Amino acid sequence: MKIAVLVKEVPDSYGERRLNLTTGLADREASDKVLDEITSRAVEAAVSHAESADGVEVALVSMGPESAEATLRKTLAMGADSAHHVLDSALAGADMTLTAEVLAGVLQRIGCDLVIAGDVSSDGTGGVIPTMVAERMGAAHATSLDTLSITDSTVAGERAAYGGTVTVEAQLPAVVSVTERLPDARFPGFKGIMAAKKKPLETYTLADLGIDAEADVPRSIMLSVTESPARTAGEKITDEGDAGKRLAEYLTEKKLV
Ligand SMILES: Cc1cc2nc3c(=O)[nH]c(=O)nc-3n(C[C@H](O)[C@H](O)[C@H](O)COP(=O)(O)OP(=O)(O)OC[C@H]3O[C@@H](n4cnc5c(N)ncnc54)[C@H](O)[C@@H]3O)c2cc1C
């Protein structure tokens, strides 16, 4: 069985996050580049399953700039078997349609039974790539799973729903997206780091995948981009016997209740 994990390199959310106001893209030089935490949890789920079952192979798949290669190498140290990186300058600023086409192209090329993705990335926050990839692959799809259980022929998990929890199951091949409720990722040990240096890491261009980024198909077009306003200091309410009333007035005024 082969599990592919969609991993994304993002600007560190603990560092400065800036938008390039000309291109509208994240300014990737403004902070360190790290593996998106949600995707590290997806890798953990895949690697844990590989450790507990026979014949399970874990492949990492990413589309991103050159720096993503180092991030993939570090992620291989968690125990995945191989990594697949799509690197092409024509992809800078790719919208979600193109991103999904590219990721599905790699997945179809390497072949896999199960794809695990994060439910939403911490930079783009589109939240639809896994669904678009499933559609392109013609595979079953389960979204926003808080737990994951994998067998040779199925994948199942729990999804929080309004007022309850829903358990869903799909036959493989399937694409699932997971939430930050999955267990934390492990820290790679020295042995894992050394082994990762020798693991296969393949790089693909758009031409390798037969994809034309300029094709005349519907794409989303960014019309404008503005920075979020700087944060202002909050309002302090000192209790002089009327704090509850003033708090309620404040919440009502801001239309929060
Ligand atoms: C040169 C280059 C520069 C880029 N610059 C930016 C940038 O500045 N800002 C930005 O947001 N994106 C950038 N991308 C990536 C790409 O444009 C976005 O990944 C894409 O639009 C998906 O949006 P999202 O992250 O909001 O998806 P979501 O739907 O929120 O992502 C959900 C899940 O899908 C998977 N996924 C999403 N994108 C990728 C990916 N690229 N590779 C592997 N798995 C993925 C992950 O598992 C993720 O948790 C760049 C790509 C390239 C090649």
PDB file of C-alpha atoms and ligand atoms in Angstrom:
ATOM      1  CA  MET A   1       0.000   0.000   0.000  1.00  0.00           C
ATOM      2  CA  LYS A   2       1.248   3.459  -0.856  1.00  0.00           C
ATOM      3  CA  ILE A   3       0.240   6.552   1.111  1.00  0.00           C
ATOM      4  CA  ALA A   4       1.025   9.972  -0.364  1.00  0.00           C
ATOM      5  CA  VAL A   5       1.064  12.972   1.943  1.00  0.00           C
ATOM      6  CA  LEU A   6       0.573  16.466   0.511  1.00  0.00           C
ATOM      7  CA  VAL A   7       3.039  18.643   2.383  1.00  0.00           C
ATOM      8  CA  LYS A   8       3.360  22.395   2.067  1.00  0.00           C
ATOM      9  CA  GLU A   9       6.217  24.687   3.011  1.00  0.00           C
ATOM     10  CA  VAL A  10       4.901  27.922   4.562  1.00  0.00           C
ATOM     11  CA  PRO A  11       6.309  31.052   6.217  1.00  0.00           C
ATOM     12  CA  ASP A  12       6.762  30.373   9.949  1.00  0.00           C
ATOM     13  CA  SER A  13       3.647  31.648  11.711  1.00  0.00           C
ATOM     14  CA  TYR A  14       5.793  32.564  14.738  1.00  0.00           C
ATOM     15  CA  GLY A  15       7.851  34.915  12.545  1.00  0.00           C
ATOM     16  CA  GLU A  16       6.859  38.040  10.663  1.00  0.00           C
ATOM     17  CA  ARG A  17       4.238  37.441   7.976  1.00  0.00           C
ATOM     18  CA  ARG A  18       4.143  39.934   5.144  1.00  0.00           C
ATOM     19  CA  LEU A  19       2.380  40.171   1.816  1.00  0.00           C
ATOM     20  CA  ASN A  20       4.167  41.467  -1.225  1.00  0.00           C
ATOM     21  CA  LEU A  21       1.744  44.250  -2.150  1.00  0.00           C
ATOM     22  CA  THR A  22       2.755  44.154  -5.809  1.00  0.00           C
ATOM     23  CA  THR A  23       2.413  40.439  -6.476  1.00  0.00           C
ATOM     24  CA  GLY A  24      -0.037  39.591  -3.683  1.00  0.00           C
ATOM     25  CA  LEU A  25       2.094  36.586  -2.724  1.00  0.00           C
ATOM     26  CA  ALA A  26       3.435  35.865   0.734  1.00  0.00           C
ATOM     27  CA  ASP A  27       6.848  37.476   1.173  1.00  0.00           C
ATOM     28  CA  ARG A  28       8.734  34.253   1.741  1.00  0.00           C
ATOM     29  CA  GLU A  29      11.909  36.052   2.749  1.00  0.00           C
ATOM     30  CA  ALA A  30      10.189  37.828   5.671  1.00  0.00           C
ATOM     31  CA  SER A  31      10.418  34.791   7.948  1.00  0.00           C
ATOM     32  CA  ASP A  32      11.787  31.272   8.195  1.00  0.00           C
ATOM     33  CA  LYS A  33      10.259  28.647   5.959  1.00  0.00           C
ATOM     34  CA  VAL A  34       8.835  25.625   7.719  1.00  0.00           C
ATOM     35  CA  LEU A  35       6.643  22.636   7.051  1.00  0.00           C
ATOM     36  CA  ASP A  36       3.035  23.618   7.697  1.00  0.00           C
ATOM     37  CA  GLU A  37       2.147  22.092  11.077  1.00  0.00           C
ATOM     38  CA  ILE A  38      -1.037  20.504   9.804  1.00  0.00           C
ATOM     39  CA  THR A  39       0.902  18.667   7.115  1.00  0.00           C
ATOM     40  CA  SER A  40       3.472  17.472   9.663  1.00  0.00           C
ATOM     41  CA  ARG A  41       0.565  15.845  11.538  1.00  0.00           C
ATOM     42  CA  ALA A  42      -0.544  14.217   8.272  1.00  0.00           C
ATOM     43  CA  VAL A  43       2.991  12.820   7.813  1.00  0.00           C
ATOM     44  CA  GLU A  44       2.943  11.542  11.397  1.00  0.00           C
ATOM     45  CA  ALA A  45      -0.321   9.686  10.734  1.00  0.00           C
ATOM     46  CA  ALA A  46       1.081   8.084   7.577  1.00  0.00           C
ATOM     47  CA  VAL A  47       4.429   7.116   9.131  1.00  0.00           C
ATOM     48  CA  SER A  48       2.766   5.724  12.288  1.00  0.00           C
ATOM     49  CA  HIS A  49       0.548   3.552  10.119  1.00  0.00           C
ATOM     50  CA  ALA A  50       3.567   2.376   8.091  1.00  0.00           C
ATOM     51  CA  GLU A  51       5.282   1.353  11.339  1.00  0.00           C
ATOM     52  CA  SER A  52       2.293  -0.677  12.475  1.00  0.00           C
ATOM     53  CA  ALA A  53       1.440  -2.456   9.212  1.00  0.00           C
ATOM     54  CA  ASP A  54       3.411  -4.486   6.684  1.00  0.00           C
ATOM     55  CA  GLY A  55       4.261  -3.252   3.199  1.00  0.00           C
ATOM     56  CA  VAL A  56       3.215   0.387   3.640  1.00  0.00           C
ATOM     57  CA  GLU A  57       5.210   2.999   1.736  1.00  0.00           C
ATOM     58  CA  VAL A  58       4.952   6.740   2.449  1.00  0.00           C
ATOM     59  CA  ALA A  59       5.645   9.334  -0.264  1.00  0.00           C
ATOM     60  CA  LEU A  60       5.743  13.098   0.305  1.00  0.00           C
ATOM     61  CA  VAL A  61       4.410  15.341  -2.461  1.00  0.00           C
ATOM     62  CA  SER A  62       4.905  19.085  -2.618  1.00  0.00           C
ATOM     63  CA  MET A  63       4.663  21.936  -5.076  1.00  0.00           C
ATOM     64  CA  GLY A  64       6.704  24.920  -4.031  1.00  0.00           C
ATOM     65  CA  PRO A  65       9.744  27.090  -4.598  1.00  0.00           C
ATOM     66  CA  GLU A  66      13.359  25.867  -4.472  1.00  0.00           C
ATOM     67  CA  SER A  67      13.499  26.156  -0.672  1.00  0.00           C
ATOM     68  CA  ALA A  68      10.860  23.414  -0.406  1.00  0.00           C
ATOM     69  CA  GLU A  69      13.553  20.836  -1.210  1.00  0.00           C
ATOM     70  CA  ALA A  70      15.304  21.375   2.141  1.00  0.00           C
ATOM     71  CA  THR A  71      11.955  21.170   3.904  1.00  0.00           C
ATOM     72  CA  LEU A  72      11.179  17.902   2.131  1.00  0.00           C
ATOM     73  CA  ARG A  73      14.571  16.493   3.139  1.00  0.00           C
ATOM     74  CA  LYS A  74      13.894  17.395   6.796  1.00  0.00           C
ATOM     75  CA  THR A  75      10.447  15.815   6.562  1.00  0.00           C
ATOM     76  CA  LEU A  76      11.882  12.604   5.108  1.00  0.00           C
ATOM     77  CA  ALA A  77      13.748  12.291   8.416  1.00  0.00           C
ATOM     78  CA  MET A  78      10.383  11.627  10.108  1.00  0.00           C
ATOM     79  CA  GLY A  79      10.348   8.241   8.358  1.00  0.00           C
ATOM     80  CA  ALA A  80       8.736   8.743   4.925  1.00  0.00           C
ATOM     81  CA  ASP A  81      10.306   6.734   2.084  1.00  0.00           C
ATOM     82  CA  SER A  82      10.484   9.222  -0.792  1.00  0.00           C
ATOM     83  CA  ALA A  83       9.697  12.801  -1.761  1.00  0.00           C
ATOM     84  CA  HIS A  84       8.354  14.358  -4.964  1.00  0.00           C
ATOM     85  CA  HIS A  85       8.808  18.071  -5.581  1.00  0.00           C
ATOM     86  CA  VAL A  86       7.249  20.099  -8.386  1.00  0.00           C
ATOM     87  CA  LEU A  87       9.497  23.059  -9.053  1.00  0.00           C
ATOM     88  CA  ASP A  88       8.793  25.378 -11.953  1.00  0.00           C
ATOM     89  CA  SER A  89       9.016  29.163 -12.115  1.00  0.00           C
ATOM     90  CA  ALA A  90       5.741  29.237 -14.086  1.00  0.00           C
ATOM     91  CA  LEU A  91       4.019  28.100 -10.878  1.00  0.00           C
ATOM     92  CA  ALA A  92       4.812  31.211  -8.823  1.00  0.00           C
ATOM     93  CA  GLY A  93       1.430  32.630  -7.843  1.00  0.00           C
ATOM     94  CA  ALA A  94      -0.420  29.510  -9.024  1.00  0.00           C
ATOM     95  CA  ASP A  95      -4.099  29.573  -8.130  1.00  0.00           C
ATOM     96  CA  MET A  96      -5.802  26.618  -6.511  1.00  0.00           C
ATOM     97  CA  THR A  97      -7.058  25.157  -9.785  1.00  0.00           C
ATOM     98  CA  LEU A  98      -3.548  24.930 -11.162  1.00  0.00           C
ATOM     99  CA  THR A  99      -2.132  23.711  -7.831  1.00  0.00           C
ATOM    100  CA  ALA A 100      -4.683  20.885  -7.715  1.00  0.00           C
ATOM    101  CA  GLU A 101      -3.960  19.951 -11.337  1.00  0.00           C
ATOM    102  CA  VAL A 102      -0.227  19.789 -10.595  1.00  0.00           C
ATOM    103  CA  LEU A 103      -0.587  17.783  -7.364  1.00  0.00           C
ATOM    104  CA  ALA A 104      -3.030  15.337  -8.984  1.00  0.00           C
ATOM    105  CA  GLY A 105      -0.583  15.015 -11.906  1.00  0.00           C
ATOM    106  CA  VAL A 106       2.227  13.916  -9.574  1.00  0.00           C
ATOM    107  CA  LEU A 107      -0.063  11.602  -7.593  1.00  0.00           C
ATOM    108  CA  GLN A 108      -1.262   9.890 -10.757  1.00  0.00           C
ATOM    109  CA  ARG A 109       2.305   9.539 -11.964  1.00  0.00           C
ATOM    110  CA  ILE A 110       3.636   7.948  -8.764  1.00  0.00           C
ATOM    111  CA  GLY A 111       0.419   5.998  -8.077  1.00  0.00           C
ATOM    112  CA  CYS A 112      -1.012   5.724  -4.575  1.00  0.00           C
ATOM    113  CA  ASP A 113      -3.864   4.177  -2.629  1.00  0.00           C
ATOM    114  CA  LEU A 114      -4.429   6.925  -0.084  1.00  0.00           C
ATOM    115  CA  VAL A 115      -3.678  10.651  -0.097  1.00  0.00           C
ATOM    116  CA  ILE A 116      -3.546  12.534   3.220  1.00  0.00           C
ATOM    117  CA  ALA A 117      -3.598  16.354   3.197  1.00  0.00           C
ATOM    118  CA  GLY A 118      -4.161  19.101   5.723  1.00  0.00           C
ATOM    119  CA  ASP A 119      -7.672  20.579   5.692  1.00  0.00           C
ATOM    120  CA  VAL A 120      -6.422  24.150   5.304  1.00  0.00           C
ATOM    121  CA  SER A 121      -2.962  25.635   4.963  1.00  0.00           C
ATOM    122  CA  SER A 122      -1.764  28.337   7.337  1.00  0.00           C
ATOM    123  CA  ASP A 123      -0.682  30.729   4.573  1.00  0.00           C
ATOM    124  CA  GLY A 124      -2.981  30.376   1.572  1.00  0.00           C
ATOM    125  CA  THR A 125      -5.954  29.253   3.753  1.00  0.00           C
ATOM    126  CA  GLY A 126      -7.874  28.159   0.638  1.00  0.00           C
ATOM    127  CA  GLY A 127      -9.141  24.932   2.220  1.00  0.00           C
ATOM    128  CA  VAL A 128     -10.153  23.285  -1.053  1.00  0.00           C
ATOM    129  CA  ILE A 129      -7.033  21.675  -2.522  1.00  0.00           C
ATOM    130  CA  PRO A 130      -7.738  18.162  -1.140  1.00  0.00           C
ATOM    131  CA  THR A 131     -11.279  18.254  -2.557  1.00  0.00           C
ATOM    132  CA  MET A 132     -10.070  19.442  -5.954  1.00  0.00           C
ATOM    133  CA  VAL A 133      -7.345  16.768  -5.994  1.00  0.00           C
ATOM    134  CA  ALA A 134      -9.908  14.038  -5.146  1.00  0.00           C
ATOM    135  CA  GLU A 135     -12.163  15.250  -7.957  1.00  0.00           C
ATOM    136  CA  ARG A 136      -9.297  15.187 -10.451  1.00  0.00           C
ATOM    137  CA  MET A 137      -8.272  11.695  -9.351  1.00  0.00           C
ATOM    138  CA  GLY A 138     -11.827  10.364  -9.353  1.00  0.00           C
ATOM    139  CA  ALA A 139     -11.176   9.099  -5.814  1.00  0.00           C
ATOM    140  CA  ALA A 140     -13.410   8.979  -2.730  1.00  0.00           C
ATOM    141  CA  HIS A 141     -12.982  11.959  -0.427  1.00  0.00           C
ATOM    142  CA  ALA A 142     -13.430  12.596   3.295  1.00  0.00           C
ATOM    143  CA  THR A 143     -12.817  16.063   4.674  1.00  0.00           C
ATOM    144  CA  SER A 144     -11.614  17.511   7.995  1.00  0.00           C
ATOM    145  CA  LEU A 145     -11.025  14.302   9.916  1.00  0.00           C
ATOM    146  CA  ASP A 146     -10.063  14.660  13.595  1.00  0.00           C
ATOM    147  CA  THR A 147      -9.020  10.989  13.797  1.00  0.00           C
ATOM    148  CA  LEU A 148      -7.719   8.575  11.205  1.00  0.00           C
ATOM    149  CA  SER A 149      -7.848   4.819  10.930  1.00  0.00           C
ATOM    150  CA  ILE A 150      -6.418   3.028   7.917  1.00  0.00           C
ATOM    151  CA  THR A 151      -6.772  -0.585   6.730  1.00  0.00           C
ATOM    152  CA  ASP A 152      -5.594  -2.240   3.506  1.00  0.00           C
ATOM    153  CA  SER A 153      -8.837  -1.326   1.751  1.00  0.00           C
ATOM    154  CA  THR A 154     -10.455   1.511   3.706  1.00  0.00           C
ATOM    155  CA  VAL A 155      -9.846   4.787   5.491  1.00  0.00           C
ATOM    156  CA  ALA A 156     -12.101   6.093   8.254  1.00  0.00           C
ATOM    157  CA  GLY A 157     -12.211   8.918  10.722  1.00  0.00           C
ATOM    158  CA  GLU A 158     -14.304  11.229  12.847  1.00  0.00           C
ATOM    159  CA  ARG A 159     -15.398  14.677  11.797  1.00  0.00           C
ATOM    160  CA  ALA A 160     -16.782  17.261  14.195  1.00  0.00           C
ATOM    161  CA  ALA A 161     -20.265  18.304  13.159  1.00  0.00           C
ATOM    162  CA  TYR A 162     -22.666  20.830  14.621  1.00  0.00           C
ATOM    163  CA  GLY A 163     -23.794  19.284  17.906  1.00  0.00           C
ATOM    164  CA  GLY A 164     -22.027  15.951  17.431  1.00  0.00           C
ATOM    165  CA  THR A 165     -19.414  13.812  15.767  1.00  0.00           C
ATOM    166  CA  VAL A 166     -19.788  12.011  12.454  1.00  0.00           C
ATOM    167  CA  THR A 167     -17.807   8.883  11.624  1.00  0.00           C
ATOM    168  CA  VAL A 168     -17.081   8.434   7.938  1.00  0.00           C
ATOM    169  CA  GLU A 169     -15.426   5.648   5.978  1.00  0.00           C
ATOM    170  CA  ALA A 170     -14.324   5.355   2.357  1.00  0.00           C
ATOM    171  CA  GLN A 171     -12.983   2.554   0.198  1.00  0.00           C
ATOM    172  CA  LEU A 172      -9.502   3.131  -1.191  1.00  0.00           C
ATOM    173  CA  PRO A 173      -8.365   4.812  -3.355  1.00  0.00           C
ATOM    174  CA  ALA A 174      -9.277   7.902  -1.386  1.00  0.00           C
ATOM    175  CA  VAL A 175      -8.147  11.408  -0.506  1.00  0.00           C
ATOM    176  CA  VAL A 176      -8.656  12.632   3.066  1.00  0.00           C
ATOM    177  CA  SER A 177      -7.949  15.913   4.752  1.00  0.00           C
ATOM    178  CA  VAL A 178      -7.114  16.063   8.441  1.00  0.00           C
ATOM    179  CA  THR A 179      -7.344  18.699  11.147  1.00  0.00           C
ATOM    180  CA  GLU A 180      -4.953  19.893  13.837  1.00  0.00           C
ATOM    181  CA  ARG A 181      -6.661  17.501  16.266  1.00  0.00           C
ATOM    182  CA  LEU A 182      -4.462  14.701  14.952  1.00  0.00           C
ATOM    183  CA  PRO A 183      -1.495  13.855  17.211  1.00  0.00           C
ATOM    184  CA  ASP A 184       1.628  16.058  17.137  1.00  0.00           C
ATOM    185  CA  ALA A 185       4.414  15.126  14.744  1.00  0.00           C
ATOM    186  CA  ARG A 186       7.505  13.410  16.108  1.00  0.00           C
ATOM    187  CA  PHE A 187      10.938  15.066  16.240  1.00  0.00           C
ATOM    188  CA  PRO A 188      13.237  13.167  13.875  1.00  0.00           C
ATOM    189  CA  GLY A 189      16.111  11.392  15.626  1.00  0.00           C
ATOM    190  CA  PHE A 190      19.753  11.321  14.469  1.00  0.00           C
ATOM    191  CA  LYS A 191      19.225   7.990  12.685  1.00  0.00           C
ATOM    192  CA  GLY A 192      16.260   9.402  10.767  1.00  0.00           C
ATOM    193  CA  ILE A 193      18.186  12.522   9.781  1.00  0.00           C
ATOM    194  CA  MET A 194      21.121  10.470   8.463  1.00  0.00           C
ATOM    195  CA  ALA A 195      18.814   8.055   6.600  1.00  0.00           C
ATOM    196  CA  ALA A 196      16.920  10.970   4.992  1.00  0.00           C
ATOM    197  CA  LYS A 197      20.065  12.153   3.206  1.00  0.00           C
ATOM    198  CA  LYS A 198      19.998   9.041   1.018  1.00  0.00           C
ATOM    199  CA  LYS A 199      16.256   8.788   0.375  1.00  0.00           C
ATOM    200  CA  PRO A 200      14.964   9.456  -3.163  1.00  0.00           C
ATOM    201  CA  LEU A 201      13.806  13.022  -3.775  1.00  0.00           C
ATOM    202  CA  GLU A 202      12.545  13.568  -7.315  1.00  0.00           C
ATOM    203  CA  THR A 203      11.968  16.947  -8.892  1.00  0.00           C
ATOM    204  CA  TYR A 204       9.451  17.545 -11.689  1.00  0.00           C
ATOM    205  CA  THR A 205       8.787  20.474 -13.992  1.00  0.00           C
ATOM    206  CA  LEU A 206       5.432  21.276 -15.567  1.00  0.00           C
ATOM    207  CA  ALA A 207       6.732  19.826 -18.837  1.00  0.00           C
ATOM    208  CA  ASP A 208       7.479  16.523 -17.057  1.00  0.00           C
ATOM    209  CA  LEU A 209       3.829  16.405 -15.985  1.00  0.00           C
ATOM    210  CA  GLY A 210       2.491  17.573 -19.364  1.00  0.00           C
ATOM    211  CA  ILE A 211       0.774  20.588 -17.749  1.00  0.00           C
ATOM    212  CA  ASP A 212       0.511  24.016 -19.370  1.00  0.00           C
ATOM    213  CA  ALA A 213       0.244  26.793 -16.755  1.00  0.00           C
ATOM    214  CA  GLU A 214      -0.804  29.238 -19.495  1.00  0.00           C
ATOM    215  CA  ALA A 215      -3.631  27.042 -20.841  1.00  0.00           C
ATOM    216  CA  ASP A 216      -6.802  28.920 -21.647  1.00  0.00           C
ATOM    217  CA  VAL A 217      -8.852  27.521 -18.755  1.00  0.00           C
ATOM    218  CA  PRO A 218     -10.651  29.389 -15.956  1.00  0.00           C
ATOM    219  CA  ARG A 219      -8.197  30.731 -13.357  1.00  0.00           C
ATOM    220  CA  SER A 220      -8.812  33.003 -10.392  1.00  0.00           C
ATOM    221  CA  ILE A 221      -7.420  36.472 -10.910  1.00  0.00           C
ATOM    222  CA  MET A 222      -6.311  38.645  -8.017  1.00  0.00           C
ATOM    223  CA  LEU A 223      -7.704  42.146  -8.470  1.00  0.00           C
ATOM    224  CA  SER A 224      -6.113  43.909  -5.516  1.00  0.00           C
ATOM    225  CA  VAL A 225      -4.270  43.228  -2.306  1.00  0.00           C
ATOM    226  CA  THR A 226      -4.075  45.295   0.882  1.00  0.00           C
ATOM    227  CA  GLU A 227      -2.324  44.713   4.182  1.00  0.00           C
ATOM    228  CA  SER A 228      -4.367  44.044   7.327  1.00  0.00           C
ATOM    229  CA  PRO A 229      -4.594  47.182   9.487  1.00  0.00           C
ATOM    230  CA  ALA A 230      -2.045  47.303  12.332  1.00  0.00           C
ATOM    231  CA  ARG A 231      -3.406  45.974  15.607  1.00  0.00           C
ATOM    232  CA  THR A 232      -4.604  48.619  18.030  1.00  0.00           C
ATOM    233  CA  ALA A 233      -4.437  48.336  21.817  1.00  0.00           C
ATOM    234  CA  GLY A 234      -7.537  46.722  23.337  1.00  0.00           C
ATOM    235  CA  GLU A 235      -9.900  48.523  25.680  1.00  0.00           C
ATOM    236  CA  LYS A 236      -9.393  47.773  29.390  1.00  0.00           C
ATOM    237  CA  ILE A 237     -12.428  47.667  31.635  1.00  0.00           C
ATOM    238  CA  THR A 238     -11.630  48.244  35.305  1.00  0.00           C
ATOM    239  CA  ASP A 239     -14.300  46.801  37.528  1.00  0.00           C
ATOM    240  CA  GLU A 240     -15.961  49.485  39.590  1.00  0.00           C
ATOM    241  CA  GLY A 241     -19.041  47.409  40.179  1.00  0.00           C
ATOM    242  CA  ASP A 242     -20.344  47.901  36.643  1.00  0.00           C
ATOM    243  CA  ALA A 243     -17.838  45.778  34.637  1.00  0.00           C
ATOM    244  CA  GLY A 244     -20.436  43.173  33.633  1.00  0.00           C
ATOM    245  CA  LYS A 245     -22.791  45.835  32.277  1.00  0.00           C
ATOM    246  CA  ARG A 246     -20.013  47.621  30.393  1.00  0.00           C
ATOM    247  CA  LEU A 247     -18.745  44.348  28.936  1.00  0.00           C
ATOM    248  CA  ALA A 248     -22.249  43.486  27.712  1.00  0.00           C
ATOM    249  CA  GLU A 249     -22.586  46.981  26.196  1.00  0.00           C
ATOM    250  CA  TYR A 250     -19.212  46.595  24.480  1.00  0.00           C
ATOM    251  CA  LEU A 251     -20.143  43.195  22.984  1.00  0.00           C
ATOM    252  CA  THR A 252     -23.522  44.535  21.833  1.00  0.00           C
ATOM    253  CA  GLU A 253     -21.924  47.613  20.240  1.00  0.00           C
ATOM    254  CA  LYS A 254     -19.470  45.392  18.319  1.00  0.00           C
ATOM    255  CA  LYS A 255     -22.374  43.122  17.309  1.00  0.00           C
ATOM    256  CA  LEU A 256     -20.626  40.159  18.994  1.00  0.00           C
ATOM    257  CA  VAL A 257     -23.755  39.015  20.851  1.00  0.00           C
TER     258      VAL A 257
HETATM  259  C1  LIG B   1       7.159  29.224  -6.826  1.00  0.00           C
HETATM  260  C2  LIG B   1       5.948  29.083  -5.942  1.00  0.00           C
HETATM  261  C3  LIG B   1       5.575  30.116  -5.077  1.00  0.00           C
HETATM  262  C4  LIG B   1       4.453  29.985  -4.270  1.00  0.00           C
HETATM  263  N1  LIG B   1       4.119  31.001  -3.440  1.00  0.00           N
HETATM  264  C5  LIG B   1       3.036  30.899  -2.658  1.00  0.00           C
HETATM  265  C6  LIG B   1       2.675  31.955  -1.791  1.00  0.00           C
HETATM  266  O1  LIG B   1       3.329  32.998  -1.751  1.00  0.00           O
HETATM  267  N2  LIG B   1       1.580  31.794  -0.978  1.00  0.00           N
HETATM  268  C7  LIG B   1       0.836  30.631  -1.033  1.00  0.00           C
HETATM  269  O2  LIG B   1      -0.156  30.520  -0.302  1.00  0.00           O
HETATM  270  N3  LIG B   1       1.150  29.619  -1.843  1.00  0.00           N
HETATM  271  C8  LIG B   1       2.225  29.725  -2.658  1.00  0.00           C
HETATM  272  N4  LIG B   1       2.551  28.705  -3.495  1.00  0.00           N
HETATM  273  C9  LIG B   1       1.771  27.451  -3.471  1.00  0.00           C
HETATM  274  C10 LIG B   1       0.412  27.457  -4.192  1.00  0.00           C
HETATM  275  O3  LIG B   1       0.167  28.515  -4.984  1.00  0.00           O
HETATM  276  C11 LIG B   1      -0.647  27.211  -3.136  1.00  0.00           C
HETATM  277  O4  LIG B   1      -0.216  26.063  -2.486  1.00  0.00           O
HETATM  278  C12 LIG B   1      -2.012  26.941  -3.671  1.00  0.00           C
HETATM  279  O5  LIG B   1      -2.621  28.050  -4.168  1.00  0.00           O
HETATM  280  C13 LIG B   1      -2.868  26.213  -2.619  1.00  0.00           C
HETATM  281  O6  LIG B   1      -3.532  27.094  -1.756  1.00  0.00           O
HETATM  282  P1  LIG B   1      -3.765  26.801  -0.215  1.00  0.00           P
HETATM  283  O7  LIG B   1      -2.472  26.526   0.451  1.00  0.00           O
HETATM  284  O8  LIG B   1      -4.608  27.933   0.269  1.00  0.00           O
HETATM  285  O9  LIG B   1      -4.600  25.417  -0.180  1.00  0.00           O
HETATM  286  P2  LIG B   1      -5.431  24.699   0.951  1.00  0.00           P
HETATM  287  O10 LIG B   1      -6.577  24.086   0.254  1.00  0.00           O
HETATM  288  O11 LIG B   1      -5.681  25.569   2.134  1.00  0.00           O
HETATM  289  O12 LIG B   1      -4.427  23.526   1.412  1.00  0.00           O
HETATM  290  C14 LIG B   1      -4.950  22.386   2.080  1.00  0.00           C
HETATM  291  C15 LIG B   1      -3.930  21.272   2.013  1.00  0.00           C
HETATM  292  O13 LIG B   1      -3.642  20.941   0.636  1.00  0.00           O
HETATM  293  C16 LIG B   1      -2.258  20.596   0.536  1.00  0.00           C
HETATM  294  N5  LIG B   1      -1.545  21.599  -0.286  1.00  0.00           N
HETATM  295  C17 LIG B   1      -1.910  22.875  -0.600  1.00  0.00           C
HETATM  296  N6  LIG B   1      -0.977  23.456  -1.376  1.00  0.00           N
HETATM  297  C18 LIG B   1       0.016  22.559  -1.534  1.00  0.00           C
HETATM  298  C19 LIG B   1       1.250  22.571  -2.205  1.00  0.00           C
HETATM  299  N7  LIG B   1       1.674  23.644  -2.882  1.00  0.00           N
HETATM  300  N8  LIG B   1       2.014  21.452  -2.170  1.00  0.00           N
HETATM  301  C20 LIG B   1       1.608  20.340  -1.473  1.00  0.00           C
HETATM  302  N9  LIG B   1       0.447  20.273  -0.796  1.00  0.00           N
HETATM  303  C21 LIG B   1      -0.349  21.361  -0.836  1.00  0.00           C
HETATM  304  C22 LIG B   1      -1.696  20.578   1.954  1.00  0.00           C
HETATM  305  O14 LIG B   1      -1.853  19.308   2.508  1.00  0.00           O
HETATM  306  C23 LIG B   1      -2.587  21.591   2.645  1.00  0.00           C
HETATM  307  O15 LIG B   1      -2.614  21.405   4.065  1.00  0.00           O
HETATM  308  C24 LIG B   1       3.677  28.801  -4.307  1.00  0.00           C
HETATM  309  C25 LIG B   1       4.025  27.787  -5.176  1.00  0.00           C
HETATM  310  C26 LIG B   1       5.143  27.908  -5.989  1.00  0.00           C
HETATM  311  C27 LIG B   1       5.497  26.786  -6.901  1.00  0.00           C
END
